[in-house]
Amino acid sequence: MEKEEKQIKPVPEPTLRRLPKYINILTKLKRESVQFVSSNTISEELGLDSIQVRKDLSLTGIAGKPKLGFNLDELLHSLYHTLNWDNINDAFLAGAGSLGSALLGYKTFKTYGLNIIAAFDNDPEKIGTTLNGIEILPVEKLTGMIQRMHVNIGVITLPADEAQTVTDMMIDGGIKAIWNFAPVHLKAPKDILIENAQLSQSLGVLTHKLAEKLKSNPL
Amino acid sequence: MEKEEKQIKPVPEPTLRRLPKYINILTKLKRESVQFVSSNTISEELGLDSIQVRKDLSLTGIAGKPKLGFNLDELLHSLYHTLNWDNINDAFLAGAGSLGSALLGYKTFKTYGLNIIAAFDNDPEKIGTTLNGIEILPVEKLTGMIQRMHVNIGVITLPADEAQTVTDMMIDGGIKAIWNFAPVHLKAPKDILIENAQLSQSLGVLTHKLAEKLKSNPL
């Protein structure tokens, strides 16, 4: 038990965002039967600064062995544990449109401990059907079911104009964290975690940088 | 023309990631027929620091009017221009699975200037069909079509083990920027822009923070 609680320092967000990258690389190396890995190898594979990598890994509470580096299984375990991906996190999804359906079919979520147990929509044609084995229920049932089942995570894949109403319903039910895909800023009490996975944020970085690049180096 | 090129300072990435949030709020205010808006209003709506907001907005090259604040239309234009969303950016998408299909159906991309003109897959059952009016072509045609049509952006919605091969095909064709949704680190020459839109990054922040919250404040 104590072994699990070795994490002491808070892990800053930029580090948290890099951890899945380390998991990707290590999972690949594991398939290649690698047993020990150095932070230099990881930094080279990812094109990241090696001091940064070492700092990130130490924040997960793991120490490498001199000469050998990190035991790959232990390092993977430490990364999963820091992200809480070694636990199962139950979630409800609201909005079974095209993006919502894609997320319901995204098998990799299971690897990350995210277990979407039901989806909610207000379209009578969708209600009662299942998508990848996940039932679609009427949105009126959302608040009550969160209360009854103590679900902590709500995933919002609704259009912008419906997102806030359903967020309020989730909060009424006692949801603790919301993963928001709607292109809108959600209002919520301070103790509710809101994490935005809005595609527009990374698209904006891409299109801005591309425009800069084309300006300085036109065809 | 000169008016368009008022942008001088480079815009840092954290600012770029916030600009779509400002667009969301301003679009909402525009629907409510608001004509002028202050940086304080924006910061209150978004729960952001007002100095931060003012700094971000000034980086897009716009200045507010004393007492009145920002002209909403001008501010929106300035934000769109900084992100290059006032231009049309043609893109090819590789991987017409569930996530790829969802992106092909995501109408909001048009608002952001992203125009996915064709999708590529290696599944014979998908090739030749259309999804939301977008044709699915054999992946063998990808390199040649990028060359011929001078497409700058490639969107990767493939499984991890297929993503690098198709990235290489895109680069061979002369792609300039890749928007990567595959849970893998893509290798590419330094002059190719790679922007990761991996869902795992924001999910990891959410599940970590939720675990911390539950630890300090268990049910």
GROMACS .gro file of N, CA and C in nm, chain B residues 89-155:
model
  201
  308ASN      N    1  -0.804   2.615  -4.531
  308ASN     CA    2  -0.690   2.524  -4.530
  308ASN      C    3  -0.737   2.385  -4.574
  309ASP      N    4  -0.694   2.346  -4.695
  309ASP     CA    5  -0.732   2.214  -4.745
  309ASP      C    6  -0.655   2.105  -4.672
  310ALA      N    7  -0.722   1.994  -4.648
  310ALA     CA    8  -0.659   1.883  -4.576
  310ALA      C    9  -0.704   1.749  -4.631
  311PHE      N   10  -0.618   1.650  -4.617
  311PHE     CA   11  -0.653   1.510  -4.642
  311PHE      C   12  -0.655   1.439  -4.507
  312LEU      N   13  -0.750   1.347  -4.493
  312LEU     CA   14  -0.758   1.269  -4.370
  312LEU      C   15  -0.724   1.123  -4.400
  313ALA      N   16  -0.641   1.063  -4.317
  313ALA     CA   17  -0.607   0.922  -4.337
  313ALA      C   18  -0.659   0.839  -4.221
  314GLY      N   19  -0.746   0.742  -4.254
  314GLY     CA   20  -0.803   0.656  -4.150
  314GLY      C   21  -0.951   0.683  -4.130
  315ALA      N   22  -1.036   0.615  -4.207
  315ALA     CA   23  -1.180   0.643  -4.199
  315ALA      C   24  -1.249   0.548  -4.103
  316GLY      N   25  -1.188   0.526  -3.987
  316GLY     CA   26  -1.252   0.448  -3.879
  316GLY      C   27  -1.353   0.536  -3.806
  317SER      N   28  -1.382   0.500  -3.680
  317SER     CA   29  -1.489   0.573  -3.612
  317SER      C   30  -1.449   0.718  -3.582
  318LEU      N   31  -1.325   0.739  -3.536
  318LEU     CA   32  -1.283   0.876  -3.507
  318LEU      C   33  -1.273   0.958  -3.636
  319GLY      N   34  -1.212   0.897  -3.740
  319GLY     CA   35  -1.200   0.964  -3.869
  319GLY      C   36  -1.337   1.003  -3.923
  320SER      N   37  -1.432   0.910  -3.915
  320SER     CA   38  -1.567   0.939  -3.965
  320SER      C   39  -1.630   1.053  -3.887
  321ALA      N   40  -1.607   1.053  -3.754
  321ALA     CA   41  -1.663   1.161  -3.672
  321ALA      C   42  -1.606   1.295  -3.716
  322LEU      N   43  -1.475   1.298  -3.744
  322LEU     CA   44  -1.414   1.425  -3.786
  322LEU      C   45  -1.468   1.469  -3.922
  323LEU      N   46  -1.492   1.370  -4.010
  323LEU     CA   47  -1.548   1.405  -4.142
  323LEU      C   48  -1.688   1.466  -4.128
  324GLY      N   49  -1.757   1.432  -4.021
  324GLY     CA   50  -1.891   1.483  -4.002
  324GLY      C   51  -1.897   1.607  -3.913
  325TYR      N   52  -1.781   1.654  -3.869
  325TYR     CA   53  -1.775   1.765  -3.773
  325TYR      C   54  -1.785   1.898  -3.847
  326LYS      N   55  -1.908   1.952  -3.852
  326LYS     CA   56  -1.933   2.069  -3.937
  326LYS      C   57  -1.857   2.193  -3.890
  327THR      N   58  -1.827   2.199  -3.759
  327THR     CA   59  -1.763   2.318  -3.703
  327THR      C   60  -1.627   2.344  -3.768
  328PHE      N   61  -1.562   2.239  -3.822
  328PHE     CA   62  -1.431   2.259  -3.885
  328PHE      C   63  -1.436   2.366  -3.994
  329LYS      N   64  -1.549   2.373  -4.067
  329LYS     CA   65  -1.562   2.473  -4.174
  329LYS      C   66  -1.545   2.614  -4.116
  330THR      N   67  -1.601   2.636  -3.997
  330THR     CA   68  -1.588   2.765  -3.929
  330THR      C   69  -1.442   2.796  -3.900
  331TYR      N   70  -1.364   2.690  -3.879
  331TYR     CA   71  -1.223   2.708  -3.846
  331TYR      C   72  -1.135   2.706  -3.971
  332GLY      N   73  -1.199   2.708  -4.087
  332GLY     CA   74  -1.122   2.714  -4.211
  332GLY      C   75  -1.063   2.581  -4.254
  333LEU      N   76  -1.094   2.473  -4.181
  333LEU     CA   77  -1.038   2.343  -4.219
  333LEU      C   78  -1.132   2.274  -4.317
  334ASN      N   79  -1.080   2.245  -4.434
  334ASN     CA   80  -1.160   2.185  -4.540
  334ASN      C   81  -1.102   2.048  -4.577
  335ILE      N   82  -1.161   1.944  -4.521
  335ILE     CA   83  -1.112   1.809  -4.552
  335ILE      C   84  -1.169   1.770  -4.688
  336ILE      N   85  -1.082   1.757  -4.788
  336ILE     CA   86  -1.133   1.737  -4.924
  336ILE      C   87  -1.140   1.589  -4.964
  337ALA      N   88  -1.067   1.504  -4.896
  337ALA     CA   89  -1.079   1.360  -4.925
  337ALA      C   90  -1.025   1.282  -4.806
  338ALA      N   91  -1.071   1.157  -4.795
  338ALA     CA   92  -1.022   1.068  -4.690
  338ALA      C   93  -0.958   0.946  -4.756
  339PHE      N   94  -0.866   0.884  -4.686
  339PHE     CA   95  -0.792   0.769  -4.740
  339PHE      C   96  -0.798   0.654  -4.641
  340ASP      N   97  -0.813   0.533  -4.695
  340ASP     CA   98  -0.819   0.415  -4.609
  340ASP      C   99  -0.771   0.296  -4.691
  341ASN      N  100  -0.738   0.185  -4.620
  341ASN     CA  101  -0.698   0.066  -4.697
  341ASN      C  102  -0.803  -0.045  -4.690
  342ASP      N  103  -0.920  -0.014  -4.637
  342ASP     CA  104  -1.026  -0.112  -4.628
  342ASP      C  105  -1.108  -0.111  -4.758
  343PRO      N  106  -1.105  -0.224  -4.836
  343PRO     CA  107  -1.175  -0.228  -4.965
  343PRO      C  108  -1.325  -0.197  -4.951
  344GLU      N  109  -1.381  -0.228  -4.836
  344GLU     CA  110  -1.525  -0.202  -4.817
  344GLU      C  111  -1.556  -0.052  -4.802
  345LYS      N  112  -1.455   0.023  -4.760
  345LYS     CA  113  -1.477   0.167  -4.741
  345LYS      C  114  -1.442   0.246  -4.867
  346ILE      N  115  -1.339   0.197  -4.941
  346ILE     CA  116  -1.290   0.270  -5.057
  346ILE      C  117  -1.400   0.284  -5.162
  347GLY      N  118  -1.418   0.405  -5.213
  347GLY     CA  119  -1.520   0.430  -5.314
  347GLY      C  120  -1.651   0.481  -5.255
  348THR      N  121  -1.668   0.463  -5.124
  348THR     CA  122  -1.789   0.517  -5.061
  348THR      C  123  -1.763   0.663  -5.022
  349THR      N  124  -1.870   0.733  -4.983
  349THR     CA  125  -1.852   0.870  -4.933
  349THR      C  126  -1.908   0.880  -4.793
  350LEU      N  127  -1.849   0.970  -4.716
  350LEU     CA  128  -1.896   0.997  -4.579
  350LEU      C  129  -1.919   1.146  -4.569
  351ASN      N  130  -2.043   1.185  -4.543
  351ASN     CA  131  -2.076   1.328  -4.541
  351ASN      C  132  -2.027   1.401  -4.666
  352GLY      N  133  -2.041   1.334  -4.779
  352GLY     CA  134  -2.004   1.396  -4.906
  352GLY      C  135  -1.855   1.391  -4.937
  353ILE      N  136  -1.776   1.330  -4.847
  353ILE     CA  137  -1.631   1.323  -4.869
  353ILE      C  138  -1.594   1.183  -4.914
  354GLU      N  139  -1.526   1.174  -5.029
  354GLU     CA  140  -1.496   1.044  -5.087
  354GLU      C  141  -1.380   0.975  -5.013
  355ILE      N  142  -1.392   0.843  -4.998
  355ILE     CA  143  -1.284   0.765  -4.938
  355ILE      C  144  -1.206   0.695  -5.049
  356LEU      N  145  -1.076   0.727  -5.054
  356LEU     CA  146  -0.990   0.679  -5.163
  356LEU      C  147  -0.887   0.580  -5.109
  357PRO      N  148  -0.829   0.497  -5.199
  357PRO     CA  149  -0.726   0.403  -5.152
  357PRO      C  150  -0.601   0.478  -5.107
  358VAL      N  151  -0.541   0.431  -5.000
  358VAL     CA  152  -0.428   0.501  -4.938
  358VAL      C  153  -0.308   0.509  -5.034
  359GLU      N  154  -0.302   0.419  -5.132
  359GLU     CA  155  -0.191   0.424  -5.231
  359GLU      C  156  -0.191   0.554  -5.310
  360LYS      N  157  -0.307   0.618  -5.318
  360LYS     CA  158  -0.316   0.741  -5.398
  360LYS      C  159  -0.273   0.866  -5.320
  361LEU      N  160  -0.249   0.848  -5.188
  361LEU     CA  161  -0.227   0.963  -5.100
  361LEU      C  162  -0.109   1.050  -5.144
  362THR      N  163   0.008   0.989  -5.159
  362THR     CA  164   0.129   1.066  -5.193
  362THR      C  165   0.110   1.145  -5.322
  363GLY      N  166   0.063   1.078  -5.425
  363GLY     CA  167   0.045   1.144  -5.555
  363GLY      C  168  -0.055   1.259  -5.549
  364MET      N  169  -0.161   1.240  -5.474
  364MET     CA  170  -0.264   1.344  -5.470
  364MET      C  171  -0.219   1.465  -5.389
  365ILE      N  172  -0.137   1.443  -5.287
  365ILE     CA  173  -0.083   1.558  -5.213
  365ILE      C  174   0.005   1.641  -5.306
  366GLN      N  175   0.089   1.570  -5.384
  366GLN     CA  176   0.177   1.636  -5.481
  366GLN      C  177   0.096   1.719  -5.581
  367ARG      N  178  -0.005   1.654  -5.638
  367ARG     CA  179  -0.080   1.715  -5.748
  367ARG      C  180  -0.167   1.831  -5.698
  368MET      N  181  -0.225   1.815  -5.580
  368MET     CA  182  -0.322   1.915  -5.533
  368MET      C  183  -0.262   2.014  -5.433
  369HIS      N  184  -0.132   2.000  -5.403
  369HIS     CA  185  -0.063   2.090  -5.310
  369HIS      C  186  -0.139   2.105  -5.177
  370VAL      N  187  -0.181   1.993  -5.123
  370VAL     CA  188  -0.251   1.994  -4.994
  370VAL      C  189  -0.147   2.008  -4.882
  371ASN      N  190  -0.172   2.100  -4.789
  371ASN     CA  191  -0.073   2.130  -4.684
  371ASN      C  192  -0.091   2.050  -4.556
  372ILE      N  193  -0.216   2.013  -4.525
  372ILE     CA  194  -0.245   1.952  -4.394
  372ILE      C  195  -0.290   1.807  -4.409
  373GLY      N  196  -0.228   1.720  -4.330
  373GLY     CA  197  -0.271   1.581  -4.322
  373GLY      C  198  -0.326   1.552  -4.184
  374VAL      N  199  -0.443   1.489  -4.179
  374VAL     CA  200  -0.503   1.453  -4.050
  374VAL      C  201  -0.490   1.302  -4.035
   0.00000   0.00000   0.00000
